[in-house]
CSV table of C-alpha atoms and ligand atoms in Angstrom, one decimal:
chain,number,residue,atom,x,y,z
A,1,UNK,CA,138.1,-23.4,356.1
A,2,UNK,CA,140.2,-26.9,356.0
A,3,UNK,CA,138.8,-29.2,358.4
A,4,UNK,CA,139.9,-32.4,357.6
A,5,UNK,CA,138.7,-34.7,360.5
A,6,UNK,CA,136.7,-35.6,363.7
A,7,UNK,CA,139.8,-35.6,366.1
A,8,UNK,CA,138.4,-35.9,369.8
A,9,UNK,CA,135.3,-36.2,371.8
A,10,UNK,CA,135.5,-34.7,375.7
A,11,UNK,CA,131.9,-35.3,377.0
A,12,UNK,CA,130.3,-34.8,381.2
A,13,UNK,CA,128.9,-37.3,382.7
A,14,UNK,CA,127.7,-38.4,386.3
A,15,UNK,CA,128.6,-42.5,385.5
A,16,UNK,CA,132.0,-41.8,384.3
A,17,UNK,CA,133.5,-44.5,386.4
A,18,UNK,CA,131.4,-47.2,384.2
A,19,UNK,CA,133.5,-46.0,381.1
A,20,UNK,CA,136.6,-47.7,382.6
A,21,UNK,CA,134.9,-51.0,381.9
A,22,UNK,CA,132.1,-50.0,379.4
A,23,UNK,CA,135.3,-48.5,376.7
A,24,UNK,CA,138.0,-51.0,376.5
A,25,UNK,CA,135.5,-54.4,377.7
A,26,UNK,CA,132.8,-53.5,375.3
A,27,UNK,CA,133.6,-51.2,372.6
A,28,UNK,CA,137.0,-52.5,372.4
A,29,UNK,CA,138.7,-49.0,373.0
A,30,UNK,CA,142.5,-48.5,374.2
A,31,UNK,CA,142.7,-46.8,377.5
A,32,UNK,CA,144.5,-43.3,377.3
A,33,UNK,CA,146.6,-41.8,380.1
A,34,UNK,CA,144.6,-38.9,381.4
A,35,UNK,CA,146.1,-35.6,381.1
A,36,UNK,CA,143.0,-33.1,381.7
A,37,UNK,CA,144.2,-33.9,386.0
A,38,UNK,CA,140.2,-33.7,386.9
A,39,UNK,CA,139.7,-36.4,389.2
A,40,UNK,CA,137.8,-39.5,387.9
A,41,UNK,CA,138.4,-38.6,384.1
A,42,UNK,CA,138.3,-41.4,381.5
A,43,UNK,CA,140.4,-41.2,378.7
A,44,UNK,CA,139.8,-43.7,375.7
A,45,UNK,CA,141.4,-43.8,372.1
A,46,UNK,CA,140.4,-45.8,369.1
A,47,UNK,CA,143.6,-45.6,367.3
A,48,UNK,CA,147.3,-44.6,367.9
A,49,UNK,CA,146.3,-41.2,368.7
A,50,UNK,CA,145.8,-41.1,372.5
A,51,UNK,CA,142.6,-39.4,374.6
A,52,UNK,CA,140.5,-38.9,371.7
A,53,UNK,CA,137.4,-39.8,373.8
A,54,UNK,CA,137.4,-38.0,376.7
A,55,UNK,CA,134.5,-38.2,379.3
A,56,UNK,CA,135.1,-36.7,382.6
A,57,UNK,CA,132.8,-36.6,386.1
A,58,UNK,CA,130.1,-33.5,386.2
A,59,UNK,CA,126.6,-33.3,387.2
A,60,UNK,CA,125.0,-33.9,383.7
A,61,UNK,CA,125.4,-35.9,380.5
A,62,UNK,CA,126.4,-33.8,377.9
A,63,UNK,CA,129.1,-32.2,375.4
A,64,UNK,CA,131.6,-30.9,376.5
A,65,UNK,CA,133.7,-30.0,373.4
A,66,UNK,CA,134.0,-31.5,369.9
A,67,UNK,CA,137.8,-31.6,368.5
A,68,UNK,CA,138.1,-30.2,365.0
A,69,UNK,CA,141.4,-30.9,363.0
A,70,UNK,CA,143.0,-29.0,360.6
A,71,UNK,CA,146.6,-29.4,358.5
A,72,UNK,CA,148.4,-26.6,359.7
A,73,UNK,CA,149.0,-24.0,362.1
A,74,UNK,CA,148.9,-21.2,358.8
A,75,UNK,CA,144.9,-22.7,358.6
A,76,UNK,CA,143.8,-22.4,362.0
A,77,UNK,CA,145.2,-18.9,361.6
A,78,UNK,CA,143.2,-18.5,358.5
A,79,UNK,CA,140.1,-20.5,360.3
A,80,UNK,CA,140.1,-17.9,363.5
A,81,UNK,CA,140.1,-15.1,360.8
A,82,UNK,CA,137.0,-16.6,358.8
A,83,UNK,CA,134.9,-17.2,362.6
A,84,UNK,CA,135.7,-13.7,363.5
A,85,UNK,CA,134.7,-12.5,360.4
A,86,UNK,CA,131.8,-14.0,360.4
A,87,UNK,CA,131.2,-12.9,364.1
A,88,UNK,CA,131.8,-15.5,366.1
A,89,UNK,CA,134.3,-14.7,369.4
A,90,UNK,CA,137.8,-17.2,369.6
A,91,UNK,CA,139.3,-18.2,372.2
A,92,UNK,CA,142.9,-19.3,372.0
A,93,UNK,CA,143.6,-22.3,374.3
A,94,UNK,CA,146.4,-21.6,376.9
A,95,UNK,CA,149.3,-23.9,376.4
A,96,UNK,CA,148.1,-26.5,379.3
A,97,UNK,CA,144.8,-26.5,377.8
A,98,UNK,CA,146.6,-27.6,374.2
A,99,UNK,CA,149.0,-30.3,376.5
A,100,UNK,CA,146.1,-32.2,377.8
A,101,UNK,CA,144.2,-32.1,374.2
A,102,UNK,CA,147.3,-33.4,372.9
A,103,UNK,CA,147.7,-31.0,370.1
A,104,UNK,CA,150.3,-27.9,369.6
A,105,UNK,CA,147.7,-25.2,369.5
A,106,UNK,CA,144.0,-24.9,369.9
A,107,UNK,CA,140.9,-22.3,369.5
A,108,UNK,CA,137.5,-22.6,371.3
A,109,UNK,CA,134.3,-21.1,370.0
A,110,UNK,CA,130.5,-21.6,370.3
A,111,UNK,CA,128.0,-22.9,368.2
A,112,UNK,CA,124.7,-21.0,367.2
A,113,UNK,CA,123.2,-24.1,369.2
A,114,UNK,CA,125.5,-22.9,372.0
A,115,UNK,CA,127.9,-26.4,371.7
A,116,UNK,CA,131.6,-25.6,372.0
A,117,UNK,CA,134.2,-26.8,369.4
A,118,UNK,CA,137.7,-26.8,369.7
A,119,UNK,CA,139.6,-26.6,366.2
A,120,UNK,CA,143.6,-27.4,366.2
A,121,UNK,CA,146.4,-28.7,364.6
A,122,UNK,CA,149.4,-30.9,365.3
A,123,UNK,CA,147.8,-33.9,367.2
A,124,UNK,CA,150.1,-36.3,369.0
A,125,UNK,CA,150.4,-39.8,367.1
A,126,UNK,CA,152.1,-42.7,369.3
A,127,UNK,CA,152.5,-44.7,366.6
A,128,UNK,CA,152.4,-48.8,367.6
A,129,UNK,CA,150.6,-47.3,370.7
A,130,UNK,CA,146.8,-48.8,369.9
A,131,UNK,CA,146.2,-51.5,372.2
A,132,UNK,CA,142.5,-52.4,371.8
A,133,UNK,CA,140.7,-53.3,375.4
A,134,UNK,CA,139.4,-56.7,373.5
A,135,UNK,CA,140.4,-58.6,370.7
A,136,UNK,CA,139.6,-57.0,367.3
A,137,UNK,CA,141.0,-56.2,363.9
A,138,UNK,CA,140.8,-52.5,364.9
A,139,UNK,CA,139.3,-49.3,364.0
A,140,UNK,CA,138.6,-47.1,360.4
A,141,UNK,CA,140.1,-43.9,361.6
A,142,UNK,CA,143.6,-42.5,360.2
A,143,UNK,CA,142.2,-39.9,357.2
A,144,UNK,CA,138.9,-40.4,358.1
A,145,UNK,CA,138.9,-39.0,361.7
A,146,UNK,CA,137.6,-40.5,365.2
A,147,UNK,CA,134.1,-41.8,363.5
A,148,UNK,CA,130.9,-39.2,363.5
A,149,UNK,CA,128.7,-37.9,365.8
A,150,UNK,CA,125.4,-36.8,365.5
A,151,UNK,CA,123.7,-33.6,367.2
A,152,UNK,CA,120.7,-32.8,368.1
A,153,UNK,CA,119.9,-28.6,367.6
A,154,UNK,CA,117.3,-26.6,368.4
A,155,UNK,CA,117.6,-24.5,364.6
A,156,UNK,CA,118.5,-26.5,362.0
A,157,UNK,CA,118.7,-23.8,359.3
A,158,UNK,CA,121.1,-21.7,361.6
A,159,UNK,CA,123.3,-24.5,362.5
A,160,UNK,CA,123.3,-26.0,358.7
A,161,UNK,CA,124.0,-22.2,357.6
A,162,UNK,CA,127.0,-22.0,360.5
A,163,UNK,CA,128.7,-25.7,359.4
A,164,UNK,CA,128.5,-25.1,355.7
A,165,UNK,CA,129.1,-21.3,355.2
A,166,UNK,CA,131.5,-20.5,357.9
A,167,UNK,CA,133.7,-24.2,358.8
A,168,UNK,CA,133.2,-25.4,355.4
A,169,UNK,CA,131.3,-28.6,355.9
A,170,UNK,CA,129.8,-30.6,352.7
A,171,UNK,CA,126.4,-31.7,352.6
A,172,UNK,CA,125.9,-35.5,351.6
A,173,UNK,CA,123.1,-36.4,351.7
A,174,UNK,CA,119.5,-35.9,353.7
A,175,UNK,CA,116.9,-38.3,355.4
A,176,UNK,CA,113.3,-37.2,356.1
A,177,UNK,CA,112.9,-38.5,359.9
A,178,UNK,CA,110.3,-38.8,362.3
A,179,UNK,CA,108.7,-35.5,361.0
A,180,UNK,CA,112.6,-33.9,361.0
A,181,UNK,CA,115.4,-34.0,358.3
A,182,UNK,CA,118.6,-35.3,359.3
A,183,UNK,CA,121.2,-33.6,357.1
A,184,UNK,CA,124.4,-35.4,356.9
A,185,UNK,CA,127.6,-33.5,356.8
A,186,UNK,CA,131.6,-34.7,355.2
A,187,UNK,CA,135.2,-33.4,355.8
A,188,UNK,CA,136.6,-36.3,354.0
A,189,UNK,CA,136.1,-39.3,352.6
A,190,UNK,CA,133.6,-40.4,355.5
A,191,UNK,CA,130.4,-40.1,354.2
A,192,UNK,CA,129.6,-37.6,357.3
A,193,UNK,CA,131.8,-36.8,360.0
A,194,UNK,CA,128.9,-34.6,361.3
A,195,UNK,CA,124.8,-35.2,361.1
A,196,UNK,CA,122.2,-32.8,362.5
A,197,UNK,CA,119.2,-32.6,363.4
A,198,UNK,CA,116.5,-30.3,364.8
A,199,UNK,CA,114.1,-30.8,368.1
A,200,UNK,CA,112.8,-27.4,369.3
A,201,UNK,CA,114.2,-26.1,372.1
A,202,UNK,CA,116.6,-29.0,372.6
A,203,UNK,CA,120.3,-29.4,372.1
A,204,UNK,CA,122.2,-32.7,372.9
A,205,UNK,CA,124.3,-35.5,371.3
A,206,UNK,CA,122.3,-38.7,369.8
A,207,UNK,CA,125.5,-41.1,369.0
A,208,UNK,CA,129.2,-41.5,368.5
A,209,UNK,CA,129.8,-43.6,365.2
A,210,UNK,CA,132.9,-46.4,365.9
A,211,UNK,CA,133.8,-48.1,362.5
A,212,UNK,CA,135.4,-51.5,362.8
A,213,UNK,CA,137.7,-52.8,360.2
A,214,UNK,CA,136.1,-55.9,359.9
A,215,UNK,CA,132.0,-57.4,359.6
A,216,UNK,CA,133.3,-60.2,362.2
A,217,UNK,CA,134.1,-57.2,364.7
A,218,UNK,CA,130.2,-56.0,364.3
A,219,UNK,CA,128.9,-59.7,365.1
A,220,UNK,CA,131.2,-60.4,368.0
A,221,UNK,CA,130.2,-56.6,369.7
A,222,UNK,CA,126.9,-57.9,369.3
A,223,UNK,CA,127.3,-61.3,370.9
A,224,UNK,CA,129.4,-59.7,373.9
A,225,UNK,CA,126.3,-57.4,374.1
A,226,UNK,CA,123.7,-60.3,374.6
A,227,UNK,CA,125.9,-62.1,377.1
A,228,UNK,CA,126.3,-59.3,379.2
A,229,UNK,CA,122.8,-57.4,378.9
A,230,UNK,CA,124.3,-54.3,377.8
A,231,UNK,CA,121.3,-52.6,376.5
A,232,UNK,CA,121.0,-52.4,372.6
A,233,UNK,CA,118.8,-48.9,371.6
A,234,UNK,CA,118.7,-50.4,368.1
A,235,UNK,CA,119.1,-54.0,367.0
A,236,UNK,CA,121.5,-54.5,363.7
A,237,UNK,CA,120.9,-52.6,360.8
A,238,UNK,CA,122.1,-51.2,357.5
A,239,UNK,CA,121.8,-47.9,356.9
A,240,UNK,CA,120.4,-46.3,353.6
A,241,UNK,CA,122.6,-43.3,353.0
A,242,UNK,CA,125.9,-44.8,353.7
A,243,UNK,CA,125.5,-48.1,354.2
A,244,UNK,CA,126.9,-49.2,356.9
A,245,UNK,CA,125.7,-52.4,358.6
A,246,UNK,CA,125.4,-51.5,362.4
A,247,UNK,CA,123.7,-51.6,365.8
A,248,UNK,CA,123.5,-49.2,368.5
A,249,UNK,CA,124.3,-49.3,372.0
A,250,UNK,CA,123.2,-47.3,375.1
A,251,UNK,CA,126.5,-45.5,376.5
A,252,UNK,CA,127.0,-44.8,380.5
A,253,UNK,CA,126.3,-41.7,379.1
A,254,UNK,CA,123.3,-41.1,377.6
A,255,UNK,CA,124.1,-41.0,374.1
A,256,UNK,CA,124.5,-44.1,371.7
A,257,UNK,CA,127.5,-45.3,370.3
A,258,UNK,CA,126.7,-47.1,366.8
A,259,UNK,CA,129.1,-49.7,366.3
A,260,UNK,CA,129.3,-50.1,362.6
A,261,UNK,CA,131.0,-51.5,359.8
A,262,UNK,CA,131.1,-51.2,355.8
A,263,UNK,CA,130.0,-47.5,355.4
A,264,UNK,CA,130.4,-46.3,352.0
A,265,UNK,CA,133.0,-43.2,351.5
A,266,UNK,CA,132.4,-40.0,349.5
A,267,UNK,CA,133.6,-38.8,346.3
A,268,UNK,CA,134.6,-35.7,347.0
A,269,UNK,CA,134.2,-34.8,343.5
A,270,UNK,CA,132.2,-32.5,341.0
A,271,UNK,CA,130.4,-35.8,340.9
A,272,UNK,CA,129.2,-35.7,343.8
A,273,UNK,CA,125.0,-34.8,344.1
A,274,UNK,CA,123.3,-34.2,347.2
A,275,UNK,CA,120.2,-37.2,347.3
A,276,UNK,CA,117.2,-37.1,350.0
A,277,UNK,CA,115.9,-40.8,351.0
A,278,UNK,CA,112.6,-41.4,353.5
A,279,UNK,CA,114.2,-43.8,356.1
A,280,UNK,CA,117.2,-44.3,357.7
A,281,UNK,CA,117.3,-47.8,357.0
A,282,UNK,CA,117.3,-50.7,354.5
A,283,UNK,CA,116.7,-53.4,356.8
A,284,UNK,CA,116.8,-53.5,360.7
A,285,UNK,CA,117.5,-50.8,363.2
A,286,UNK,CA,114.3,-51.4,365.4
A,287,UNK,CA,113.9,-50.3,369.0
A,288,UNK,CA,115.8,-52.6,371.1
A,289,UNK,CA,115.6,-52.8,375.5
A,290,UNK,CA,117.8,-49.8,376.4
A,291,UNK,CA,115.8,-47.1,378.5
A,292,UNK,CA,115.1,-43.7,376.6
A,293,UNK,CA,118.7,-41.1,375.6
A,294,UNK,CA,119.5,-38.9,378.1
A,295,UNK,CA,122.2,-36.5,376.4
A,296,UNK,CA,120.3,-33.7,376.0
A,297,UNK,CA,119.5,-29.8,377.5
A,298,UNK,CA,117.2,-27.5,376.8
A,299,UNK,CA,118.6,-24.5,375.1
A,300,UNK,CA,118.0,-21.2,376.6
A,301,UNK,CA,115.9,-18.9,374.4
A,302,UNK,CA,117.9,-16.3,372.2
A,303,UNK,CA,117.7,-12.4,374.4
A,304,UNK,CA,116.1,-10.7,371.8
B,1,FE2,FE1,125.5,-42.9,362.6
C-alpha cells in the first residue's frame, strides 16, 4: 500500500471552544473554515492545506479519525483491495463526508486497536492560503505530511503486524520505555509519521508532533508558554532517535502537542537499519506542571 503522508487529524473533545484561542494564539496554527456543520467545531491547518486539524464538541477526549494520504485514486482502489483481503471491512465515504475532509474520495476502516482511519486521495491545496495565528517562519509539512502522532494500543504486536503488513508502514527505529517499546513508524522522509505504543487494556493518543521551520520558532513557543502559564508536560528536549529539539505542551484536549524543531529525515534506502536506543532523550524532556493526559479509553475485550 502507498501511503505517503499524515494528512488530517479530527479528534472529540468537551473544551473544544479553548482551541479557538489555544490553535492560532499558541501553536501558531491558521484557522480553517469548518465544513463538517457540527456546531462548535474547530478547524485548524498548519499549512496551505485547509482543516487538517479538526477537533469537534463530544462528551470525551479522543480520536476521532486519522487521515491517511495516498497519490491516486488507482491506489486507494488497490489499498481497499489489500484491507479486504486481509479482512478488514471498508467503508466508502459518501460524497459530503469527502467535501468536508476536503479530499475527492475517501475510505473508512478500523484498527485492530479499534481506532478509525480514513485513507484518500486528492486533498484540497489553497495555495498562498497559510496564514499563521502568530508570527512564525512556518511549518515542515508539504512531502512530509501534517507532523506525527503517537498512539497508545492495547496489543502492540497486532497493531505493529496491521501497520507494517497490511498499510505498508516502515519501521525506524525502537525505544525501550518505561517497561514498553515505542516502535516508530515512516511513510516518507519523516523519520515517523506514526509511533506506537502498548498499555494493556488502553487505547488513546499521547501527542500530535508540529515541526517548525526554524529553532527561533521552538524558543519563542516556549516563552509565549511561560508568560501565559500554559502548562508544559515536558520541558525542552532533544530526542535520541530523531533528534529533534522539542518541548511538549498540554492540549485543551488531553493529548500533547510536541512542538519541535530539527528532526532528522529517513533514508528510505537499502541503507536504512532498524536501531533500538534505551531513552527517549539526549538531554531534557523532564516532567513539567501540566496535570496528568487525558486522551485515552479503555478498549473493550475481544468476544472470543
Ligand atoms: Fe514525538
Amino acid at each position: 500500500m502507498k501511503i505517503t503522508s499524515l494528512g488530517y487529524l479530527r479528534v472529540e473533545s468537551p473544551d473544544v471552544k479553548e482551541w479557538a484561542t489555544f490553535g492560532p494564539e499558541v501553536l501558531g496554527l491558521a484557522v480553517s473554515e469548518d465544513l463538517a456543520g457540527q456546531p462548535g467545531t474547530v478547524s485548524l491547518t498548519n499549512d496551505d492545506r485547509p482543516g487538517r486539524l479538526q477537533v469537534s464538541e463530544g462528551p470525551h477526549n479522543r480520536v476521532q479519525c486519522v487521515g491517511w494520504e495516498l497519490p491516486t485514486a488507482g491506489d486507494l482502489d488497490d489499498a481497499v483491495a489489500t484491507l479486504e483481503q486481509a479482512g478488514t471491512t471498508v467503508e466508502w465515504g459518501t460524497a459530503q463526508e469527502c467535501r468536508a475532509a476536503r479530499v475527492r474520495k475517501l475510505v473508512r476502516f478500523t484498527d485492530p486497536a479499534g481506532f478509525t482511519h480514513e485513507l484518500f486521495y486528492g486533498q484540497l491545496v489553497v495555495p498562498g492560503s497559510f496564514r499563521p495565528g502568530r508570527g512564525t517562519t512556518g511549518f515542515v509539512t508539504g512531502g512530509q505530511g501534517l507532523g506525527h502522532i503517537v498512539l497508545v494500543v492495547p496489543d502492540l504486536a497486532e497493531s505493529l503486524d496491521f501497520f507494517c503488513a497490511v498499510l505498508g508502514f516502515r519501521v525506524s527505529d525502537e525505544i525501550d520505555f518505561a517497561g514498553s517499546t515505542l516502535v516508530f513508524l515512516h511513510v516518507n522522509p519523516r523519520h515517523h509519521s506514526l509511533a506506537i505504543m502498548a498499555v494493556p487494556g488502553m487505547r488513546g493518543m499521547h501527542h500530535l508532533m508540529l515541526q517548525v521551520e526554524d529553532v527561533d520558532d521552538v524558543g519563542m513557543a516556549h516563552d509565549l508558554c511561560l508568560d501565559r502559564d500554559i502548562p508544559v508536560a515536558l520541558t525542552l528536549g532533544r530526542h535520541t532517535n530523531d533528534r529533534m529539539l522539542s518541548f511538549y505542551i498540554r492540549s485543551p484536549s488531553g493529548f500533547e502537542v510536541e512542538y519541535g524543531w530539527g528532526a532528522e529525515t529517513v533514508d528510505d534506502s537499502d541503507q536504512w537499519a532498524v536501531t533500538h536506543m534505551q531513552s527517549t532523550s539526549i538531554w531534557g524532556h523532564r516532567p513539567g506542571n501540566a496535570p496528568a493526559p487525558g486522551c485515552m479509553e479503555p478498549v473493550e475485550p475481544a468476544a472470543s
